Amino acid sequence: MVAIAVQAVQTAVLERGDFDAFLHAITGRGYQLIGPTVREGAIACGPVASANDLPEGWTDEQEGGKYRLKRRTDHALFGYAVGPHSWKQYLHPPVQRLWRAEREGSGFRVVAEEQARPRYAFLGVRSCELHAIAVQDKVFLGGPYVDAIYQARREDLFLVAVNCAEAGGTCFCASMNTGPKVTAGYDLALTEILENGRHYFVVEVGTQAGAEILSAIPHQDAKDTDLQAVQRVTEETARHMGRSLDTVEIKELLYRNYEHPRWDEVARRCLSCTNCTMVCPTCFCTTVEDVTDLSGEKAERARRWDSCFTMDFSYIHGGSVRASVKSRYRQWMTHKLATWIDQFGTSGCVGCGRCITWCPVGIDLTEEARAIRSTDSACAENHPGENRHDRHP
Ligand code: SF4
Ligand code: SF4
């Protein structure tokens, strides 16, 4: 393969008929390709070998507490919004053994866990999801303690982004300044165009690794009309967001409303089921569990996703700090939209809408924030346009 300079191909056109060659160019370089697949009534991430594995001709309908797959009238490969799975399951696994121990005489021997270093290529990553990965990068790699498990999976990651051509019913990335147009953090970014009987992709090159993949497959230079088509697609998507969130001074709004009666109302509906935290691409909390076999010969310690909605999560010598559902919901939403900003310098929410779609009772944080703002005595409307540091850069 001949490597080419990034400057030589900034944008290109890839025909649908060459899409398998594109996927093979990725897998041929030793990447484990993960992308969207139709599984168990949803579009979920999984191994992809060819375009046949992709959700061709499928879309989704999403609303608070509702998700349905639906047939499209065309053969789009990426004609859906985000599904229940986020990419975090690959970078921050739901269950991760840390070490195990085996009995040896009257003592035991600790066997260190070998660090898996999978070489993933993610296909179909949306703009909000790139921002979510950037948020998790801050959490796991940006502080004084670097998470070795995340780092080993993140280092060689190859990212093929896709500009959303349709907004989901619960999406609000436009409010969070995280989409729908992909702007950074990708190796290659695709926009799928189906126009005038033609099906093709406009490819934007983000890195040298992306340029090398592109150079190995048939493509043409993108024309102005192709770039205009990309702009049309993303502008149209931005106009059709299913939800919106006013982020002006949202941190201050939530900080001065810890005792707002709305927390009691939402707590009457919330089942404290943890779904919103499990599907969220930025939530990162874990617990540590020790397990032994029945004979007492073997033991192991594992790290497992946890949630601020469980009683155990805030259990400290004799009781949970957040014993009520009200305190747990308030903690979650205030962390996402306010305290996260103080902690990591960015919002903890990228507006993907998953917590709304996958909440069994349809609780919607945009609606909760709106309700609090509408009855806030020092409404942020008094200070329009100030202090927008609560949005993603
Ligand atoms: S809080 Fe909800 S909308 Fe925001 S990133 Fe998490 S799942 Fe997506
Ligand atoms: S807000 Fe919804 S998804 Fe989250 S814990 Fe409550 S009921 Fe479950």
Coordinates of C-alpha atoms and ligand atoms in Angstrom, one line a residue:
M1 CA 0.0 0.0 0.0
V2 CA 1.2 3.5 -0.8
A3 CA 0.7 6.0 2.0
I4 CA -0.4 9.4 0.9
A5 CA -0.3 12.7 2.6
V6 CA -3.4 13.8 4.5
Q7 CA -3.4 17.1 2.5
A8 CA -3.6 15.2 -0.8
V9 CA -7.1 13.8 -0.1
Q10 CA -9.2 16.0 2.3
T11 CA -12.5 14.9 0.9
A12 CA -13.4 12.1 -1.5
V13 CA -16.4 10.2 -2.9
L14 CA -16.8 6.5 -2.2
E15 CA -19.5 4.7 -4.2
R16 CA -21.8 2.3 -2.4
G17 CA -20.5 -0.5 -4.7
D18 CA -17.1 0.0 -3.2
F19 CA -18.2 -0.1 0.5
D20 CA -17.1 -3.7 1.0
A21 CA -13.6 -2.9 -0.3
F22 CA -13.6 -0.1 2.3
L23 CA -14.5 -2.4 5.1
H24 CA -11.9 -5.0 3.9
A25 CA -9.2 -2.3 3.8
I26 CA -9.9 -1.7 7.5
T27 CA -10.0 -5.4 8.6
G28 CA -7.0 -6.1 6.4
R29 CA -5.0 -3.8 8.6
G30 CA -5.7 -6.0 11.6
Y31 CA -8.6 -4.0 13.1
Q32 CA -11.5 -5.8 14.7
L33 CA -14.4 -4.0 13.0
I34 CA -17.4 -3.1 15.2
G35 CA -20.4 -1.5 13.7
P36 CA -24.2 -1.3 13.7
T37 CA -26.2 -4.5 13.3
V38 CA -29.8 -5.4 13.7
R39 CA -30.2 -7.5 16.8
E40 CA -33.0 -8.3 19.3
G41 CA -35.3 -5.7 17.7
A42 CA -32.8 -2.8 17.9
I43 CA -29.8 -1.5 16.1
A44 CA -26.9 -2.5 18.3
C45 CA -23.1 -2.6 18.1
G46 CA -21.5 -5.8 17.1
P47 CA -18.8 -7.4 14.9
V48 CA -19.1 -6.5 11.2
A49 CA -17.5 -8.5 8.4
S50 CA -19.2 -7.0 5.4
A51 CA -21.9 -4.5 4.4
N52 CA -24.4 -7.4 4.6
D53 CA -24.1 -7.1 8.4
L54 CA -25.2 -3.5 8.5
P55 CA -28.8 -2.3 9.0
E56 CA -29.5 -1.7 5.3
G57 CA -33.0 -0.2 4.8
W58 CA -33.8 0.1 8.5
T59 CA -34.5 3.1 10.7
D60 CA -35.8 3.6 14.2
E61 CA -38.6 5.5 15.8
Q62 CA -37.8 6.9 19.3
E63 CA -39.8 8.7 21.9
G64 CA -39.7 8.8 25.7
G65 CA -39.8 5.1 26.8
K66 CA -40.3 3.9 23.2
Y67 CA -38.1 2.4 20.5
R68 CA -39.2 0.7 17.3
L69 CA -37.4 -0.5 14.2
K70 CA -39.1 0.4 11.0
R71 CA -38.4 -0.3 7.3
R72 CA -37.1 2.6 5.2
T73 CA -38.2 3.1 1.6
D74 CA -34.5 3.2 0.5
H75 CA -31.3 1.1 1.1
A76 CA -29.5 3.5 3.4
L77 CA -26.8 1.7 5.6
F78 CA -26.8 4.4 8.3
G79 CA -30.4 5.7 8.2
Y80 CA -31.1 5.5 11.9
A81 CA -30.3 7.5 15.1
V82 CA -28.3 6.0 18.0
G83 CA -29.4 2.7 19.4
P84 CA -29.3 1.3 23.0
H85 CA -25.6 0.4 22.8
S86 CA -22.9 3.0 23.1
W87 CA -19.3 2.4 22.2
K88 CA -18.3 2.6 25.9
Q89 CA -19.0 -1.1 26.3
Y90 CA -15.8 -1.7 24.2
L91 CA -13.6 0.9 25.8
H92 CA -14.9 0.6 29.4
P93 CA -16.2 -3.0 29.5
P94 CA -19.3 -3.7 31.7
V95 CA -17.4 -6.5 33.6
Q96 CA -13.7 -6.6 33.8
R97 CA -11.7 -9.1 35.9
L98 CA -8.9 -7.3 37.8
W99 CA -7.1 -10.3 39.2
R100 CA -7.7 -13.8 40.5
A101 CA -6.2 -15.9 43.3
E102 CA -5.7 -19.7 43.7
R103 CA -5.2 -21.6 46.9
E104 CA -1.6 -22.8 47.4
G105 CA -1.0 -24.9 50.5
S106 CA -2.1 -22.8 53.5
G107 CA -1.8 -19.6 51.5
F108 CA -2.8 -18.4 48.0
R109 CA -1.2 -17.2 44.8
V110 CA -2.4 -14.0 43.1
V111 CA -2.6 -14.3 39.3
A112 CA -2.4 -10.9 37.7
E113 CA -4.9 -10.3 34.8
E114 CA -3.3 -9.9 31.5
Q115 CA -4.3 -6.6 29.9
A116 CA -6.4 -7.1 26.7
R117 CA -5.3 -4.8 23.9
P118 CA -7.9 -5.2 21.2
R119 CA -7.4 -3.2 18.1
Y120 CA -10.9 -1.9 17.4
A121 CA -12.2 0.0 14.4
F122 CA -15.6 1.6 15.2
L123 CA -17.9 2.1 12.2
G124 CA -20.8 4.6 12.2
V125 CA -19.8 6.7 15.2
R126 CA -22.1 9.8 15.4
S127 CA -21.0 13.2 16.4
C128 CA -22.5 13.1 19.9
E129 CA -20.7 9.8 20.4
L130 CA -17.3 11.2 19.4
H131 CA -18.0 13.9 22.0
A132 CA -18.9 11.1 24.5
I133 CA -15.6 9.4 23.9
A134 CA -13.8 12.7 24.4
V135 CA -15.7 13.0 27.7
Q136 CA -14.6 9.6 28.8
D137 CA -11.0 10.3 27.6
K138 CA -11.0 13.2 30.2
V139 CA -12.3 10.9 32.9
F140 CA -10.1 7.9 32.3
L141 CA -6.9 9.5 30.8
G142 CA -7.0 13.2 31.7
G143 CA -6.5 13.1 35.5
P144 CA -3.7 12.2 37.8
Y145 CA -4.8 8.5 37.6
V146 CA -4.8 6.9 34.2
D147 CA -7.1 3.9 33.7
A148 CA -4.9 1.3 32.2
I149 CA -7.8 -0.8 30.9
Y150 CA -9.4 2.1 29.0
Q151 CA -6.0 3.3 27.8
A152 CA -5.1 -0.1 26.3
R153 CA -8.4 -0.2 24.3
R154 CA -8.4 3.5 23.3
E155 CA -4.8 3.8 22.1
D156 CA -5.1 2.1 18.7
L157 CA -8.8 2.9 18.1
F158 CA -9.7 3.7 14.5
L159 CA -12.8 5.8 14.2
V160 CA -15.1 6.0 11.2
A161 CA -17.7 8.6 11.9
V162 CA -21.0 9.1 10.1
N163 CA -22.8 12.4 9.9
C164 CA -26.4 11.9 11.0
A165 CA -28.9 12.2 8.1
E166 CA -31.9 12.0 10.4
A167 CA -32.3 13.1 14.0
G168 CA -34.0 10.7 16.4
G169 CA -37.1 11.7 18.3
T170 CA -35.1 12.1 21.6
C171 CA -31.9 13.7 20.1
F172 CA -30.8 17.2 21.3
C173 CA -27.1 17.3 20.2
A174 CA -27.7 20.7 18.5
S175 CA -28.5 22.1 22.0
M176 CA -25.4 20.6 23.5
N177 CA -23.1 21.8 20.6
T178 CA -22.1 18.2 20.0
G179 CA -23.6 17.6 16.6
P180 CA -25.1 16.7 14.2
K181 CA -22.1 17.5 12.0
V182 CA -18.9 15.6 13.0
T183 CA -16.1 18.2 13.5
A184 CA -13.2 16.5 15.2
G185 CA -11.9 13.3 16.8
Y186 CA -12.3 10.9 13.8
D187 CA -10.0 9.1 11.3
L188 CA -12.6 9.2 8.5
A189 CA -16.0 10.8 8.5
L190 CA -18.7 9.7 6.1
T191 CA -21.9 11.3 4.9
E192 CA -24.3 8.9 3.2
I193 CA -26.0 10.5 0.2
L194 CA -29.0 8.9 -1.6
E195 CA -30.0 11.3 -4.4
N196 CA -31.3 11.0 -8.0
G197 CA -30.9 7.2 -8.0
R198 CA -27.3 7.3 -6.8
H199 CA -26.0 6.0 -3.5
Y200 CA -22.6 7.1 -2.3
F201 CA -20.5 8.5 0.6
V202 CA -18.6 11.7 0.9
V203 CA -15.5 10.9 2.9
E204 CA -13.7 13.5 5.0
V205 CA -10.2 12.6 6.1
G206 CA -9.2 13.3 9.7
T207 CA -5.9 11.6 10.2
Q208 CA -3.0 10.0 8.3
A209 CA -4.3 6.6 9.3
G210 CA -7.6 7.5 7.6
A211 CA -5.8 8.8 4.5
E212 CA -4.0 5.5 4.2
I213 CA -7.2 3.5 4.3
L214 CA -8.8 5.8 1.7
S215 CA -5.7 5.5 -0.6
A216 CA -6.2 1.7 -0.7
I217 CA -9.7 1.8 -2.1
P218 CA -11.4 3.1 -5.2
H219 CA -12.5 6.7 -4.8
Q220 CA -12.8 10.1 -6.6
D221 CA -12.2 13.6 -5.4
A222 CA -15.3 15.2 -4.0
K223 CA -16.8 18.0 -6.1
D224 CA -18.4 21.2 -4.8
T225 CA -21.8 19.6 -5.4
D226 CA -20.9 16.7 -3.1
L227 CA -19.9 19.0 -0.3
Q228 CA -23.1 21.0 -0.8
A229 CA -25.0 17.7 -0.4
V230 CA -23.2 17.1 2.9
Q231 CA -24.1 20.6 4.1
R232 CA -27.8 20.0 3.2
V233 CA -27.9 16.7 5.0
T234 CA -26.4 18.0 8.3
E235 CA -28.4 21.3 8.2
E236 CA -31.6 19.4 7.7
T237 CA -30.8 17.1 10.6
A238 CA -30.1 20.0 12.9
R239 CA -33.5 21.5 12.0
H240 CA -35.3 18.3 13.1
M241 CA -34.0 17.5 16.6
G242 CA -36.6 15.7 18.6
R243 CA -35.7 17.5 21.8
S244 CA -34.0 20.7 22.8
L245 CA -32.4 21.9 26.0
D246 CA -31.7 25.5 27.1
T247 CA -28.2 25.3 28.5
V248 CA -27.7 28.9 29.4
E249 CA -26.5 29.0 33.0
I250 CA -27.8 25.5 33.5
K251 CA -25.2 24.8 36.2
E252 CA -26.2 27.8 38.3
L253 CA -29.9 27.0 37.7
L254 CA -29.5 23.5 39.1
Y255 CA -27.2 24.6 42.0
R256 CA -29.8 27.0 43.3
N257 CA -32.7 24.5 42.9
Y258 CA -31.7 21.6 45.1
E259 CA -35.0 21.9 47.0
H260 CA -37.2 22.5 43.9
P261 CA -40.6 20.6 44.3
R262 CA -40.0 19.1 40.8
W263 CA -37.5 16.6 42.3
D264 CA -40.4 15.1 44.4
E265 CA -42.6 14.8 41.2
V266 CA -40.0 13.0 39.2
A267 CA -39.2 10.7 42.1
R268 CA -42.8 9.5 42.1
R269 CA -42.3 8.3 38.5
C270 CA -38.7 7.1 38.7
L271 CA -38.3 3.3 39.2
S272 CA -34.6 3.8 40.1
C273 CA -34.0 1.0 37.6
T274 CA -30.5 2.3 36.4
N275 CA -31.4 2.1 32.7
C276 CA -30.5 5.8 32.1
T277 CA -27.0 5.3 33.4
M278 CA -26.4 2.0 31.7
V279 CA -27.2 3.4 28.2
C280 CA -25.5 6.7 28.7
P281 CA -22.3 6.9 26.7
T282 CA -20.5 9.1 29.3
C283 CA -21.6 7.5 32.7
F284 CA -18.5 5.7 34.0
C285 CA -19.2 4.6 37.6
T286 CA -18.1 1.1 38.7
T287 CA -18.1 -1.1 41.8
V288 CA -15.7 -3.8 42.7
E289 CA -16.9 -7.4 43.5
D290 CA -15.1 -10.3 45.0
V291 CA -16.3 -13.8 44.2
T292 CA -15.0 -17.2 45.4
D293 CA -15.9 -20.7 44.1
L294 CA -17.8 -23.0 46.5
S295 CA -14.7 -25.1 47.3
G296 CA -12.7 -22.0 48.4
E297 CA -9.9 -22.9 45.9
K298 CA -10.3 -19.9 43.7
A299 CA -11.3 -16.3 44.1
E300 CA -11.5 -13.3 41.8
R301 CA -12.0 -9.6 41.9
A302 CA -14.0 -7.9 39.1
R303 CA -14.9 -4.3 38.2
R304 CA -18.5 -3.9 37.2
W305 CA -20.6 -1.0 35.9
D306 CA -22.5 0.5 38.7
S307 CA -25.1 3.3 38.9
C308 CA -25.8 6.2 41.2
F309 CA -29.4 4.9 41.1
T310 CA -28.6 1.8 43.3
M311 CA -28.7 2.0 47.1
D312 CA -25.4 0.2 47.3
F313 CA -23.6 2.8 45.3
S314 CA -23.6 5.4 48.1
Y315 CA -23.6 2.9 51.0
I316 CA -21.1 4.0 53.7
H317 CA -20.7 2.1 57.0
G318 CA -24.3 1.5 57.9
G319 CA -26.5 3.3 55.4
S320 CA -26.8 4.8 52.0
V321 CA -26.0 8.5 51.6
R322 CA -28.8 8.8 49.0
A323 CA -31.5 6.7 50.5
S324 CA -34.5 8.2 48.6
V325 CA -35.2 8.0 44.8
K326 CA -35.5 11.8 44.8
S327 CA -31.9 12.2 46.0
R328 CA -30.7 9.7 43.5
Y329 CA -32.4 11.3 40.5
R330 CA -31.3 14.7 41.6
Q331 CA -27.8 13.5 42.0
W332 CA -27.8 12.0 38.5
M333 CA -29.3 14.9 36.6
T334 CA -27.3 17.5 38.6
H335 CA -24.1 15.6 37.9
K336 CA -24.8 15.3 34.2
L337 CA -25.7 18.9 33.6
A338 CA -23.9 20.8 36.4
T339 CA -21.3 19.3 38.8
W340 CA -19.7 17.5 35.8
I341 CA -18.7 20.9 34.5
D342 CA -16.8 21.7 37.7
Q343 CA -15.3 18.2 37.8
F344 CA -14.2 17.8 34.1
G345 CA -14.6 21.2 32.5
T346 CA -17.4 20.0 30.2
S347 CA -21.0 18.9 30.4
G348 CA -21.6 15.2 31.2
C349 CA -24.4 15.1 28.6
V350 CA -23.9 15.0 24.9
G351 CA -27.6 15.1 24.0
C352 CA -27.8 11.6 22.5
G353 CA -31.3 11.0 24.0
R354 CA -30.7 7.4 25.1
C355 CA -31.7 8.0 28.7
I356 CA -35.1 9.4 27.5
T357 CA -35.7 6.6 25.0
W358 CA -34.7 3.8 27.3
C359 CA -36.3 5.0 30.5
P360 CA -39.2 2.6 31.0
V361 CA -41.5 5.4 32.3
G362 CA -40.2 8.0 29.7
I363 CA -38.6 10.4 32.1
D364 CA -37.0 13.2 30.1
L365 CA -34.2 15.3 31.5
T366 CA -34.9 18.1 29.0
E367 CA -38.4 18.2 30.3
E368 CA -37.2 18.2 33.9
A369 CA -34.7 21.0 33.3
R370 CA -37.4 23.0 31.5
A371 CA -39.9 22.5 34.4
I372 CA -37.3 23.7 36.9
R373 CA -36.3 26.7 34.7
S374 CA -39.9 27.8 34.2
T375 CA -40.4 28.2 37.9
D376 CA -37.0 29.4 38.9
S377 CA -37.1 32.7 40.8
A378 CA -33.8 34.0 39.4
C379 CA -34.5 32.8 35.8
A380 CA -31.4 32.7 33.6
E381 CA -33.3 34.7 31.0
N382 CA -32.3 37.8 33.1
H383 CA -28.8 37.2 31.7
P384 CA -29.2 36.1 28.1
G385 CA -26.1 34.9 26.2
E386 CA -23.8 35.0 29.2
N387 CA -21.6 32.2 30.5
R388 CA -22.0 29.4 28.0
H389 CA -19.1 27.4 29.4
D390 CA -21.6 24.7 30.3
R391 CA -21.7 23.6 26.6
H392 CA -19.3 21.4 24.8
P393 CA -16.5 23.4 23.0
Ligands
SF4_1 S1 -27.6 12.1 30.0 FE1 -28.9 11.1 28.5 S2 -28.9 12.4 26.6 FE2 -27.2 13.0 27.9 S3 -25.4 11.8 27.1 FE3 -26.3 10.5 28.8 S4 -27.9 9.2 27.8 FE4 -27.3 10.8 26.3
SF4_2 S1 -35.0 8.0 35.3 FE1 -36.0 6.3 34.2 S2 -34.3 5.0 33.5 FE2 -33.4 6.4 35.1 S3 -33.6 5.2 36.9 FE3 -35.5 6.4 36.8 S4 -37.0 5.0 35.8 FE4 -34.9 4.1 35.4

